[in-house]
Coordinates of C-alpha atoms in Angstrom, one line a residue:
Chain A
M1409 CA 37.4 -3.1 -14.4
A1410 CA 34.7 -5.9 -14.7
S1411 CA 31.8 -6.3 -17.0
V1412 CA 28.5 -6.7 -15.1
A1413 CA 25.0 -7.6 -16.3
V1414 CA 22.2 -6.4 -14.1
I1415 CA 19.3 -8.9 -14.6
G1416 CA 16.2 -7.7 -12.8
A1417 CA 16.9 -4.0 -12.7
G1418 CA 14.3 -3.1 -10.0
A1419 CA 15.1 -0.9 -7.1
V1420 CA 17.9 -3.0 -5.7
G1421 CA 19.4 -4.2 -9.0
S1422 CA 19.4 -0.7 -10.4
Y1423 CA 20.9 0.9 -7.3
Y1424 CA 23.8 -1.5 -6.9
G1425 CA 24.4 -1.7 -10.6
A1426 CA 24.6 2.1 -10.7
R1427 CA 27.0 2.1 -7.8
L1428 CA 29.3 -0.4 -9.7
A1429 CA 29.0 1.8 -12.9
Q1430 CA 29.9 4.9 -10.8
A1431 CA 33.0 3.0 -9.7
G1432 CA 34.0 2.5 -13.3
H1433 CA 32.7 -1.0 -14.1
D1434 CA 31.1 -1.7 -17.5
V1435 CA 27.5 -2.3 -16.3
R1436 CA 24.8 -3.3 -18.7
F1437 CA 21.1 -3.2 -17.5
L1438 CA 18.4 -5.6 -18.7
L1439 CA 15.3 -3.4 -18.6
R1440 CA 11.7 -4.0 -19.5
R1441 CA 9.3 -1.5 -17.9
D1442 CA 11.8 1.4 -17.7
Y1443 CA 13.6 0.8 -21.0
D1444 CA 12.3 3.8 -22.9
A1445 CA 12.6 6.2 -19.9
V1446 CA 16.2 5.2 -19.3
A1447 CA 17.1 5.3 -23.0
E1448 CA 15.7 8.9 -23.1
G1449 CA 16.7 10.3 -19.7
G1450 CA 19.3 8.0 -18.1
L1451 CA 19.1 6.3 -14.7
R1452 CA 18.9 8.6 -11.7
I1453 CA 19.6 7.6 -8.1
E1454 CA 18.1 9.9 -5.6
S1455 CA 20.3 8.8 -2.6
H1456 CA 20.4 10.2 0.9
H1457 CA 24.1 10.2 0.3
G1458 CA 23.6 12.6 -2.6
A1459 CA 22.0 12.2 -6.0
F1460 CA 23.8 10.9 -9.1
A1461 CA 22.9 9.8 -12.6
L1462 CA 24.1 7.5 -15.3
D1463 CA 23.2 9.6 -18.4
R1464 CA 23.7 7.0 -21.0
P1465 CA 23.9 3.6 -19.3
A1466 CA 24.3 0.4 -21.5
I1467 CA 20.8 -1.0 -21.6
A1468 CA 19.1 -4.0 -23.3
R1469 CA 15.7 -5.5 -23.7
D1470 CA 17.1 -9.0 -24.2
P1471 CA 20.0 -10.6 -22.3
A1472 CA 21.5 -11.9 -25.7
E1473 CA 22.3 -8.2 -26.4
I1474 CA 24.3 -8.1 -23.2
G1475 CA 26.3 -11.3 -23.9
P1476 CA 28.9 -13.0 -21.5
V1477 CA 30.2 -10.8 -18.7
D1478 CA 32.4 -11.2 -15.6
W1479 CA 29.5 -10.8 -13.1
V1480 CA 25.8 -11.2 -13.3
L1481 CA 24.0 -9.2 -10.6
C1482 CA 20.6 -10.8 -10.3
G1483 CA 18.0 -8.5 -8.7
L1484 CA 14.9 -10.4 -9.8
K1485 CA 12.0 -11.0 -7.4
T1486 CA 11.9 -14.6 -6.2
T1487 CA 8.4 -14.7 -7.8
S1488 CA 10.3 -14.6 -11.1
M1489 CA 12.7 -17.5 -10.2
E1490 CA 11.3 -19.6 -13.0
A1491 CA 12.5 -17.1 -15.6
A1492 CA 15.9 -16.5 -13.9
P1493 CA 18.0 -19.2 -15.7
R1494 CA 16.7 -18.3 -19.1
L1495 CA 17.5 -14.6 -18.5
I1496 CA 20.9 -15.2 -17.0
R1497 CA 22.3 -17.9 -19.3
P1498 CA 23.0 -15.6 -22.3
C1499 CA 25.3 -13.6 -20.0
L1500 CA 27.4 -16.6 -18.9
G1501 CA 31.0 -17.4 -20.0
P1502 CA 33.1 -20.1 -18.3
E1503 CA 34.3 -17.7 -15.6
T1504 CA 31.2 -15.7 -15.0
R1505 CA 30.0 -15.3 -11.4
V1506 CA 26.4 -14.8 -10.5
L1507 CA 25.5 -12.7 -7.5
A1508 CA 21.8 -13.0 -6.4
V1509 CA 20.8 -9.9 -4.4
M1510 CA 17.4 -11.3 -3.5
N1511 CA 15.5 -12.1 -0.3
G1512 CA 14.5 -15.4 1.1
L1513 CA 15.9 -18.9 1.2
G1514 CA 16.8 -21.5 -1.4
I1515 CA 17.7 -18.9 -4.1
E1516 CA 21.4 -19.8 -4.6
E1517 CA 20.6 -23.5 -4.5
R1518 CA 18.0 -23.1 -7.3
L1519 CA 20.4 -21.0 -9.4
A1520 CA 23.2 -23.5 -8.8
R1521 CA 21.1 -26.4 -10.2
A1522 CA 20.4 -24.4 -13.4
L1523 CA 23.7 -22.6 -13.9
G1524 CA 26.5 -24.5 -12.2
T1525 CA 27.3 -24.6 -8.5
D1526 CA 30.7 -22.9 -8.1
R1527 CA 29.8 -19.6 -9.6
I1528 CA 26.9 -18.7 -7.3
F1529 CA 27.0 -15.9 -4.7
G1530 CA 24.3 -14.5 -2.5
G1531 CA 24.1 -10.8 -1.7
L1532 CA 22.3 -9.6 1.4
A1533 CA 21.3 -6.0 1.0
F1534 CA 20.1 -4.1 4.0
T1535 CA 18.8 -0.9 2.5
C1536 CA 15.7 1.2 2.1
I1537 CA 15.2 1.6 -1.6
N1538 CA 12.0 2.1 -3.7
R1539 CA 11.4 2.7 -7.4
G1540 CA 10.2 6.1 -8.3
K1541 CA 9.1 7.4 -11.7
P1542 CA 10.5 5.3 -14.6
G1543 CA 14.3 5.7 -14.5
V1544 CA 14.4 7.0 -10.9
I1545 CA 15.4 5.1 -7.8
H1546 CA 14.9 6.5 -4.3
H1547 CA 17.5 5.4 -1.7
Y1548 CA 16.3 6.5 1.7
E1549 CA 18.5 4.7 4.3
Y1550 CA 21.4 2.3 4.7
G1551 CA 22.8 0.4 1.8
Q1552 CA 25.2 -2.1 3.3
V1553 CA 25.5 -5.3 1.4
S1554 CA 27.0 -8.6 2.6
I1555 CA 28.2 -11.1 0.1
A1556 CA 28.4 -14.8 0.7
H1557 CA 29.5 -17.7 -1.6
L1558 CA 27.3 -20.7 -1.9
H1559 CA 30.2 -22.9 -0.7
D1560 CA 31.6 -20.3 1.6
D1561 CA 34.8 -20.4 -0.5
P1562 CA 37.3 -17.8 0.7
A1563 CA 39.1 -17.4 -2.6
E1564 CA 35.8 -16.8 -4.3
L1565 CA 34.9 -14.2 -1.7
Q1566 CA 38.2 -12.4 -2.6
R1567 CA 36.8 -12.1 -6.2
A1568 CA 33.7 -10.4 -4.8
L1569 CA 35.7 -8.0 -2.7
A1570 CA 37.7 -7.0 -5.8
L1571 CA 34.5 -6.2 -7.7
W1572 CA 33.1 -4.0 -4.9
D1573 CA 36.4 -2.3 -4.0
G1574 CA 36.0 1.3 -4.9
A1575 CA 32.2 1.4 -5.1
T1576 CA 30.4 3.7 -2.8
V1577 CA 28.8 0.8 -1.0
E1578 CA 29.3 -0.4 2.5
F1579 CA 30.5 -3.8 1.8
S1580 CA 31.4 -7.0 3.7
V1581 CA 31.8 -10.7 3.1
A1582 CA 29.9 -13.2 5.1
S1583 CA 31.7 -16.3 6.3
S1584 CA 28.5 -18.4 6.1
I1585 CA 25.8 -18.1 3.5
I1586 CA 23.4 -20.0 5.7
R1587 CA 23.9 -17.7 8.6
A1588 CA 23.7 -14.6 6.4
R1589 CA 20.5 -15.7 4.8
W1590 CA 18.7 -16.4 8.1
E1591 CA 20.0 -13.2 9.7
K1592 CA 18.5 -11.3 6.8
L1593 CA 15.2 -13.1 7.3
C1594 CA 15.1 -11.7 10.8
W1595 CA 14.2 -8.5 9.1
N1596 CA 12.3 -9.7 6.1
V1597 CA 9.9 -12.1 7.9
P1598 CA 8.5 -9.7 10.4
F1599 CA 8.6 -6.5 8.4
N1600 CA 7.8 -7.7 4.9
G1601 CA 5.2 -10.0 6.5
L1602 CA 3.4 -8.0 9.2
T1603 CA 3.2 -4.8 7.1
V1604 CA 1.1 -6.8 4.6
A1605 CA -0.9 -9.0 7.1
A1606 CA -1.7 -5.9 9.3
G1607 CA -3.7 -4.6 6.3
G1608 CA -1.0 -2.6 4.4
V1609 CA 0.9 -0.5 6.9
T1610 CA 4.5 0.8 7.0
T1611 CA 7.4 -0.5 9.2
E1612 CA 6.7 2.5 11.4
A1613 CA 3.3 1.2 12.3
I1614 CA 4.9 -2.1 13.3
V1615 CA 7.6 -0.7 15.5
T1616 CA 5.4 1.9 17.2
D1617 CA 2.5 -0.5 18.0
P1618 CA 3.5 -2.4 21.2
A1619 CA 1.6 -5.6 20.3
L1620 CA 2.9 -5.7 16.7
R1621 CA 6.5 -4.9 17.8
A1622 CA 6.3 -7.8 20.3
E1623 CA 5.1 -10.0 17.5
A1624 CA 7.9 -8.9 15.2
S1625 CA 10.4 -9.7 18.0
A1626 CA 8.8 -13.1 18.6
L1627 CA 8.9 -13.9 14.8
M1628 CA 12.7 -13.0 14.8
E1629 CA 13.2 -15.4 17.7
E1630 CA 11.6 -18.2 15.6
V1631 CA 13.8 -17.3 12.7
V1632 CA 16.9 -17.3 14.8
A1633 CA 16.0 -20.7 16.3
A1634 CA 15.4 -22.2 12.9
G1635 CA 18.6 -20.7 11.4
N1636 CA 20.7 -22.0 14.3
A1637 CA 19.2 -25.4 13.9
E1638 CA 20.1 -25.4 10.2
L1639 CA 23.6 -24.3 11.0
A1640 CA 23.9 -27.1 13.6
A1641 CA 22.5 -29.7 11.2
R1642 CA 25.1 -28.7 8.6
D1643 CA 27.9 -29.1 11.1
S1644 CA 28.7 -25.4 11.0
A1645 CA 30.2 -23.8 14.1
E1646 CA 28.6 -20.5 13.2
R1647 CA 25.6 -19.4 15.2
I1648 CA 23.2 -16.4 15.0
D1649 CA 23.4 -14.3 18.2
G1650 CA 19.6 -13.7 18.6
D1651 CA 19.8 -11.0 21.2
E1652 CA 22.4 -9.0 19.1
V1653 CA 20.5 -9.4 15.8
I1654 CA 17.1 -8.6 17.3
T1655 CA 18.3 -5.5 19.0
R1656 CA 20.2 -4.4 15.8
M1657 CA 17.1 -5.0 13.6
F1658 CA 14.9 -2.8 15.8
T1659 CA 17.6 -0.2 16.1
L1660 CA 17.9 0.0 12.4
T1661 CA 14.1 0.0 11.8
D1662 CA 13.2 2.5 14.5
V1663 CA 14.7 5.3 12.4
M1664 CA 13.4 4.2 9.0
G1665 CA 10.2 6.2 9.3
P1666 CA 7.2 5.1 7.3
Y1667 CA 9.1 2.7 5.1
R1668 CA 7.3 0.4 2.7
P1669 CA 9.1 -3.0 2.2
S1670 CA 9.0 -4.4 -1.3
T1671 CA 6.5 -7.0 -0.3
L1672 CA 4.1 -4.3 0.9
I1673 CA 4.5 -2.4 -2.3
D1674 CA 3.8 -5.5 -4.4
F1675 CA 0.8 -6.2 -2.2
V1676 CA -0.6 -2.7 -2.5
E1677 CA 0.0 -2.6 -6.2
G1678 CA -1.6 -6.0 -6.8
R1679 CA 1.5 -7.9 -7.8
A1680 CA 2.7 -11.3 -6.7
I1681 CA 4.3 -11.2 -3.2
E1682 CA 7.3 -13.3 -2.3
V1683 CA 5.6 -15.8 -0.1
D1684 CA 7.6 -18.9 -1.0
A1685 CA 11.2 -17.7 -0.6
I1686 CA 10.7 -15.4 2.4
F1687 CA 8.1 -17.3 4.4
A1688 CA 7.1 -20.8 3.2
E1689 CA 10.7 -22.1 2.6
P1690 CA 12.0 -21.0 6.0
A1691 CA 8.8 -22.6 7.6
R1692 CA 9.4 -25.8 5.7
R1693 CA 13.1 -25.9 6.8
A1694 CA 12.1 -25.2 10.4
R1695 CA 9.6 -28.1 10.3
A1696 CA 12.1 -30.5 8.8
L1697 CA 14.5 -29.5 11.5
G1698 CA 11.9 -30.0 14.2
V1699 CA 11.9 -26.3 15.3
P1700 CA 8.4 -25.0 16.1
T1701 CA 7.6 -21.8 14.3
P1702 CA 3.9 -21.2 15.1
R1703 CA 3.9 -17.5 14.3
L1704 CA 5.8 -18.0 11.0
D1705 CA 3.4 -20.8 10.1
Q1706 CA 0.3 -18.7 10.7
L1707 CA 1.8 -15.7 8.9
T1708 CA 2.7 -17.8 5.9
A1709 CA -0.8 -19.2 5.6
L1710 CA -2.3 -15.8 5.8
L1711 CA 0.1 -14.3 3.3
A1712 CA -0.4 -17.2 0.8
R1713 CA -4.1 -16.3 0.9
L1714 CA -3.5 -12.5 0.7
D1715 CA -1.1 -12.9 -2.3
P1716 CA -2.7 -11.0 -5.1
A1717 CA -1.3 -13.6 -7.5
R1718 CA -2.9 -16.5 -5.7
V1719 CA -4.3 -18.9 -8.2
Chain B
M840 CA -45.3 -17.4 30.2
A841 CA -42.4 -15.1 30.8
S842 CA -41.8 -11.5 29.8
V843 CA -38.5 -11.1 27.9
A844 CA -36.6 -8.0 26.8
V845 CA -34.3 -8.4 23.8
I846 CA -31.6 -5.8 24.2
G847 CA -29.4 -5.8 21.2
A848 CA -31.7 -7.2 18.5
G849 CA -29.1 -8.0 15.9
A850 CA -29.2 -11.3 14.1
V851 CA -28.7 -13.5 17.2
G852 CA -31.0 -11.5 19.6
S853 CA -33.8 -11.2 17.0
Y854 CA -33.6 -14.9 16.2
Y855 CA -33.8 -16.3 19.7
G856 CA -36.2 -13.6 20.8
A857 CA -38.5 -14.6 17.9
R858 CA -38.3 -18.2 18.9
L859 CA -39.3 -17.3 22.4
A860 CA -42.2 -15.2 21.1
Q861 CA -43.2 -18.1 18.8
A862 CA -43.3 -20.3 22.0
G863 CA -45.8 -17.8 23.5
H864 CA -43.6 -15.6 25.7
D865 CA -44.2 -11.9 25.9
V866 CA -41.1 -10.7 24.0
R867 CA -40.2 -7.0 23.6
F868 CA -37.5 -6.0 21.2
L869 CA -35.3 -2.9 21.7
L870 CA -34.6 -1.7 18.1
R871 CA -32.7 1.1 16.6
R872 CA -31.7 0.6 12.9
D873 CA -34.7 -1.7 12.1
Y874 CA -37.4 0.0 14.2
D875 CA -39.4 1.5 11.3
A876 CA -39.1 -1.6 9.1
V877 CA -40.3 -3.9 11.9
A878 CA -43.1 -1.5 13.0
E879 CA -44.3 -1.5 9.4
G880 CA -43.7 -5.1 8.3
G881 CA -43.0 -7.2 11.4
L882 CA -40.0 -9.4 12.0
R883 CA -39.4 -12.2 9.6
I884 CA -37.2 -15.2 10.2
E885 CA -36.0 -17.0 7.1
S886 CA -35.0 -20.2 8.7
H887 CA -33.7 -23.4 7.1
H888 CA -36.3 -25.0 9.4
G889 CA -39.0 -23.0 7.7
A890 CA -39.8 -19.3 7.7
F891 CA -42.0 -17.6 10.2
A892 CA -42.9 -14.1 11.1
L893 CA -44.0 -12.0 14.1
D894 CA -46.4 -9.6 12.4
R895 CA -46.8 -7.1 15.2
P896 CA -44.0 -7.7 17.7
A897 CA -43.7 -5.5 20.8
I898 CA -40.9 -3.0 20.0
A899 CA -39.3 0.0 21.6
R900 CA -36.6 2.5 20.9
D901 CA -35.9 3.1 24.6
P902 CA -35.5 0.4 27.2
A903 CA -37.7 2.5 29.6
E904 CA -40.6 1.7 27.3
I905 CA -40.0 -2.0 27.9
G906 CA -39.7 -1.8 31.7
P907 CA -39.0 -4.6 34.2
V908 CA -39.2 -8.2 32.8
D909 CA -38.5 -11.7 33.9
W910 CA -35.6 -12.2 31.5
V911 CA -33.3 -9.9 29.6
L912 CA -31.8 -11.5 26.5
C913 CA -28.7 -9.4 25.7
G914 CA -27.5 -9.8 22.1
L915 CA -25.3 -6.8 22.0
K916 CA -21.9 -6.9 20.4
T917 CA -19.1 -6.9 22.9
T918 CA -18.0 -3.7 21.3
S919 CA -21.1 -2.1 22.9
M920 CA -20.4 -3.5 26.4
E921 CA -20.0 0.0 27.7
A922 CA -23.6 0.8 26.9
A923 CA -25.0 -2.6 28.1
P924 CA -25.7 -1.7 31.8
R925 CA -27.5 1.5 30.8
L926 CA -29.6 -0.3 28.3
I927 CA -30.4 -3.3 30.5
R928 CA -31.1 -1.5 33.9
P929 CA -34.6 -0.1 33.0
C930 CA -35.7 -3.7 32.3
L931 CA -34.6 -5.0 35.7
G932 CA -36.8 -5.9 38.7
P933 CA -35.7 -7.8 41.8
E934 CA -36.1 -11.2 40.1
T935 CA -35.0 -10.4 36.6
R936 CA -32.4 -12.7 35.1
V937 CA -30.0 -11.6 32.3
L938 CA -28.9 -14.0 29.6
A939 CA -26.0 -12.7 27.5
V940 CA -25.9 -14.5 24.2
M941 CA -22.6 -13.0 23.2
N942 CA -19.2 -14.2 22.1
G943 CA -15.9 -14.0 24.0
L944 CA -14.7 -14.0 27.6
G945 CA -15.4 -11.7 30.5
I946 CA -18.9 -10.7 29.5
E947 CA -20.8 -12.2 32.4
E948 CA -18.3 -10.8 34.9
R949 CA -18.6 -7.3 33.5
L950 CA -22.4 -7.5 33.6
A951 CA -22.3 -8.9 37.1
R952 CA -20.3 -6.0 38.4
A953 CA -22.9 -3.6 37.0
L954 CA -26.1 -5.4 37.5
G955 CA -25.7 -7.8 40.4
T956 CA -23.9 -11.2 40.3
D957 CA -26.6 -13.8 40.9
R958 CA -28.8 -13.0 38.0
I959 CA -26.3 -13.4 35.2
F960 CA -26.3 -16.2 32.6
G961 CA -24.3 -16.8 29.5
G962 CA -25.7 -18.2 26.3
L963 CA -23.5 -20.0 23.9
A964 CA -25.2 -20.0 20.5
F965 CA -23.8 -22.2 17.8
T966 CA -25.7 -21.0 14.8
C967 CA -25.3 -19.5 11.3
I968 CA -27.4 -16.4 11.3
N969 CA -27.0 -13.1 9.4
R970 CA -29.2 -10.0 9.2
G971 CA -30.9 -9.5 5.9
K972 CA -33.0 -6.5 4.8
P973 CA -34.3 -4.5 7.8
G974 CA -36.7 -6.7 9.7
V975 CA -35.4 -9.9 8.1
I976 CA -33.1 -12.5 9.7
H977 CA -31.5 -15.3 7.7
H978 CA -30.9 -18.5 9.6
Y979 CA -28.8 -20.9 7.6
E980 CA -27.6 -23.7 9.8
Y981 CA -27.6 -25.0 13.3
G982 CA -29.1 -23.0 16.1
Q983 CA -28.3 -24.9 19.3
V984 CA -27.8 -22.8 22.4
S985 CA -26.2 -23.8 25.6
I986 CA -27.0 -21.8 28.8
A987 CA -24.6 -21.5 31.7
H988 CA -25.0 -19.6 35.0
L989 CA -22.3 -17.4 36.2
H990 CA -21.9 -19.4 39.4
D991 CA -22.9 -22.7 37.8
D992 CA -26.0 -22.8 40.1
P993 CA -28.2 -25.8 39.3
A994 CA -31.4 -24.2 40.6
E995 CA -30.8 -21.2 38.4
L996 CA -30.2 -23.4 35.4
Q997 CA -33.7 -24.9 36.0
R998 CA -35.1 -21.5 35.6
A999 CA -33.4 -21.2 32.2
L1000 CA -34.7 -24.6 31.2
A1001 CA -38.2 -23.5 32.1
L1002 CA -37.9 -20.4 29.8
W1003 CA -36.7 -22.4 26.8
D1004 CA -39.0 -25.4 27.2
G1005 CA -41.4 -25.3 24.3
A1006 CA -39.3 -23.1 22.1
T1007 CA -38.2 -24.5 18.7
V1008 CA -34.5 -24.3 19.8
E1009 CA -32.1 -27.1 20.5
F1010 CA -31.3 -26.3 24.0
S1011 CA -29.0 -27.5 26.8
V1012 CA -27.5 -26.3 30.0
A1013 CA -23.8 -26.2 30.6
S1014 CA -22.4 -27.4 33.9
S1015 CA -19.5 -25.0 33.7
I1016 CA -19.6 -21.5 32.3
I1017 CA -15.8 -21.4 32.0
R1018 CA -15.7 -24.6 30.0
A1019 CA -18.6 -23.5 27.8
R1020 CA -17.1 -20.1 27.0
W1021 CA -13.7 -21.6 26.1
E1022 CA -15.3 -24.3 24.0
K1023 CA -17.2 -21.7 22.1
L1024 CA -14.0 -19.8 21.5
C1025 CA -12.6 -22.9 19.8
W1026 CA -14.9 -21.8 16.9
N1027 CA -14.8 -18.1 17.2
V1028 CA -11.1 -17.6 17.5
P1029 CA -10.1 -19.4 14.3
F1030 CA -13.2 -18.6 12.2
N1031 CA -14.0 -15.1 13.3
G1032 CA -10.3 -14.3 13.3
L1033 CA -8.8 -16.0 10.2
T1034 CA -11.6 -15.0 7.9
V1035 CA -10.8 -11.3 8.7
A1036 CA -7.0 -11.7 8.8
A1037 CA -6.9 -13.7 5.5
G1038 CA -8.3 -10.6 3.8
G1039 CA -12.0 -11.1 4.2
V1040 CA -12.8 -14.6 3.2
T1041 CA -15.6 -17.0 4.3
T1042 CA -15.3 -20.0 6.6
E1043 CA -15.3 -22.2 3.5
A1044 CA -12.0 -20.6 2.4
I1045 CA -10.5 -21.5 5.7
V1046 CA -11.6 -25.2 5.9
T1047 CA -10.7 -25.9 2.2
D1048 CA -7.2 -24.3 2.3
P1049 CA -5.0 -26.9 3.8
A1050 CA -2.6 -24.4 5.4
L1051 CA -5.4 -22.2 6.9
R1052 CA -7.2 -25.3 8.1
A1053 CA -4.1 -26.5 9.9
E1054 CA -3.7 -23.0 11.4
A1055 CA -7.4 -23.1 12.5
S1056 CA -6.8 -26.4 14.2
A1057 CA -3.6 -25.1 15.9
L1058 CA -5.4 -22.1 17.2
M1059 CA -8.1 -24.4 18.7
E1060 CA -5.4 -26.3 20.4
E1061 CA -4.1 -23.1 22.0
V1062 CA -7.6 -22.2 23.1
V1063 CA -8.2 -25.7 24.6
A1064 CA -4.9 -25.5 26.5
A1065 CA -5.7 -22.1 27.9
G1066 CA -9.2 -23.1 28.8
N1067 CA -8.1 -26.2 30.6
A1068 CA -5.5 -24.2 32.5
E1069 CA -8.2 -21.8 33.7
L1070 CA -10.5 -24.7 34.7
A1071 CA -7.6 -26.2 36.7
A1072 CA -6.7 -22.8 38.2
R1073 CA -10.3 -22.5 39.4
D1074 CA -10.2 -26.0 40.9
S1075 CA -12.8 -27.2 38.5
A1076 CA -12.8 -30.9 37.7
E1077 CA -14.2 -30.1 34.3
R1078 CA -11.9 -30.3 31.2
I1079 CA -12.3 -29.6 27.5
D1080 CA -11.7 -32.7 25.4
G1081 CA -9.6 -31.1 22.7
D1082 CA -9.7 -33.9 20.2
E1083 CA -13.5 -34.2 20.5
V1084 CA -14.1 -30.4 20.3
I1085 CA -11.7 -29.8 17.4
T1086 CA -13.2 -32.7 15.4
R1087 CA -16.7 -31.5 16.1
M1088 CA -15.9 -27.9 15.1
F1089 CA -14.5 -28.9 11.8
T1090 CA -17.4 -31.4 11.2
L1091 CA -19.9 -28.6 11.8
T1092 CA -18.0 -26.0 9.8
D1093 CA -17.3 -28.2 6.8
V1094 CA -20.9 -28.1 5.8
M1095 CA -21.5 -24.4 6.4
G1096 CA -20.6 -23.4 2.9
P1097 CA -19.4 -19.8 2.3
Y1098 CA -20.5 -18.6 5.7
R1099 CA -19.5 -15.1 7.0
P1100 CA -19.0 -14.9 10.7
S1101 CA -20.3 -11.7 12.4
T1102 CA -16.7 -10.4 12.8
L1103 CA -16.1 -10.7 9.1
I1104 CA -19.3 -8.9 8.3
D1105 CA -18.4 -6.1 10.7
F1106 CA -14.9 -5.9 9.2
V1107 CA -16.2 -5.8 5.6
E1108 CA -18.8 -3.2 6.5
G1109 CA -16.3 -1.0 8.3
R1110 CA -17.7 -1.5 11.8
A1111 CA -15.8 -2.2 15.0
I1112 CA -14.8 -5.8 15.3
E1113 CA -14.9 -7.8 18.6
V1114 CA -11.2 -7.9 19.2
D1115 CA -11.1 -7.6 22.9
A1116 CA -13.6 -10.2 24.1
I1117 CA -12.9 -12.9 21.5
F1118 CA -9.1 -12.5 21.1
A1119 CA -7.4 -10.1 23.5
E1120 CA -9.1 -11.3 26.7
P1121 CA -8.4 -15.0 26.1
A1122 CA -4.8 -14.1 25.2
R1123 CA -4.4 -12.1 28.4
R1124 CA -5.9 -15.0 30.5
A1125 CA -3.6 -17.5 28.8
R1126 CA -0.6 -15.3 29.5
A1127 CA -1.6 -14.9 33.2
L1128 CA -1.9 -18.7 33.4
G1129 CA 1.5 -19.3 31.8
V1130 CA 0.1 -21.0 28.7
P1131 CA 1.9 -20.0 25.5
T1132 CA -0.6 -18.9 22.7
P1133 CA 1.8 -17.6 20.0
R1134 CA -0.8 -17.9 17.2
L1135 CA -3.6 -16.3 19.2
D1136 CA -1.1 -13.5 20.2
Q1137 CA -0.2 -12.8 16.6
L1138 CA -3.7 -12.9 15.4
T1139 CA -4.9 -10.6 18.1
A1140 CA -2.2 -8.0 17.3
L1141 CA -3.1 -8.2 13.6
L1142 CA -6.8 -7.9 14.2
A1143 CA -6.4 -5.0 16.6
R1144 CA -4.6 -3.2 13.7
L1145 CA -7.2 -4.3 11.2
D1146 CA -10.1 -3.1 13.3
P1147 CA -12.0 -0.5 11.4
A1148 CA -12.8 1.3 14.7
R1149 CA -9.1 1.4 15.7
V1150 CA -8.5 4.8 17.2

């Protein structure tokens, strides 16, 4: 069994941390907002697969209380990237691996610069999860997670498989972190973006409005083109199959109902939205690669202005 | 002197109607919201060229009270296009001309189908005008109006010149209504559109934000390309000079300060916004002409969703 520190125990961090604890791992949660509630009542996961609870999870307000672990599961918002190294460092030993279950591009590279390059993994979670009352996580749909290593190192991916083996999580490893990140953006760009830019609507409003659905599809095509250009530029033989991914994303989203992506919740609640990692960084890479992304560019400019944390 | 009916006496209709009255024409205003205020206190124009007032303008609540005139100046919003023929018809005699000072595409064609094709003119007003208290119009900047005839008939354009001769309005005739309409859209599409989609901001927020300014410019390029394609498809030798127009639009807008385009005011005040004429119709024409307008398409889909009058 491994020791795991969950840094950034929002919806995603709490859910996957709880699944690892359920599988027997020694999981310690760094909490801020929900510390008192979890100390008192535990952590409860209201999952469509069935509810379960950690009655007395190991929790901390300071990562120094957690100390070095085998794995750090980082579920911070990218808007807190500045704070990530300071929060993760107390949990690092020489062999510690760091798994960033976050959205957007450039995350692993930034963590690698601060924390050392060989230990960094990216986790691509495709799941409908929201926070409920303090100490409660609602898990509505899906839950599969794909893990990639920053250098696509097969031996390192075996380590990740060993961690997740036995957890009630649909789990896979990705052979290319670049491909995996861009594929995930095929969902996050249109759905995190258009739900905000359309005035604060759910994914259902996007997929059921023919014009917005067409725009979501066209945004995915831009993301696929940019992702494939980056794969080509890095001499990877991997490619994103645009038709397959776009069809899959709509098939998955059509049954989500009125789901609110994290960016929409942040927007509606007046918190910073993840403009840079999910929108601006992909747009910058596309521009550097010479791939036109007119819709992504316009959406990025609008979201930067709509960001409640805009200075 | 001519008799003129102002149908749709909002900011633009009231302003240009008052200028024609000031020049000695017999101008009769169809009023609804402001009827009592104007009956009591007249119509006051607070212009940056100097204030002036019509103390006892001819006003009516019903176009039948106005009766047949030489000119109808239609300043309705395109969201009221359904009502336009019914409101204009009582003011028509055999020789009556109709000048639509409205934004967007397809307006003259729709009026022509209902009212007869030879009498229809389009007016392209480039001006910063907002309604103030009932009976008061604020005129901040500019004011030039360009008049085009639906069939680009030179003799008809002479009629229009005769009407405006003597009015304190910078006036010109346009040799091509298609070109004039698309040139005007180079302003309306980015500024009426982005001010709403960026969450309700002024033109100043667009021109001073580098990313939004770049998006405004890119939208203008799409409009120019579509407009030139329509001119070519109609065998017109006229073309829009994109560089000249885009430079001019920014030069004019850079000094407007925190101006609120009409669409932004409608949006903020919860009224229907002019999605179809200013955005959807240009996008449809571009598509039919095979001109890609990805930014316009996305903006149109977002605005259709943001429209307070969306059903």
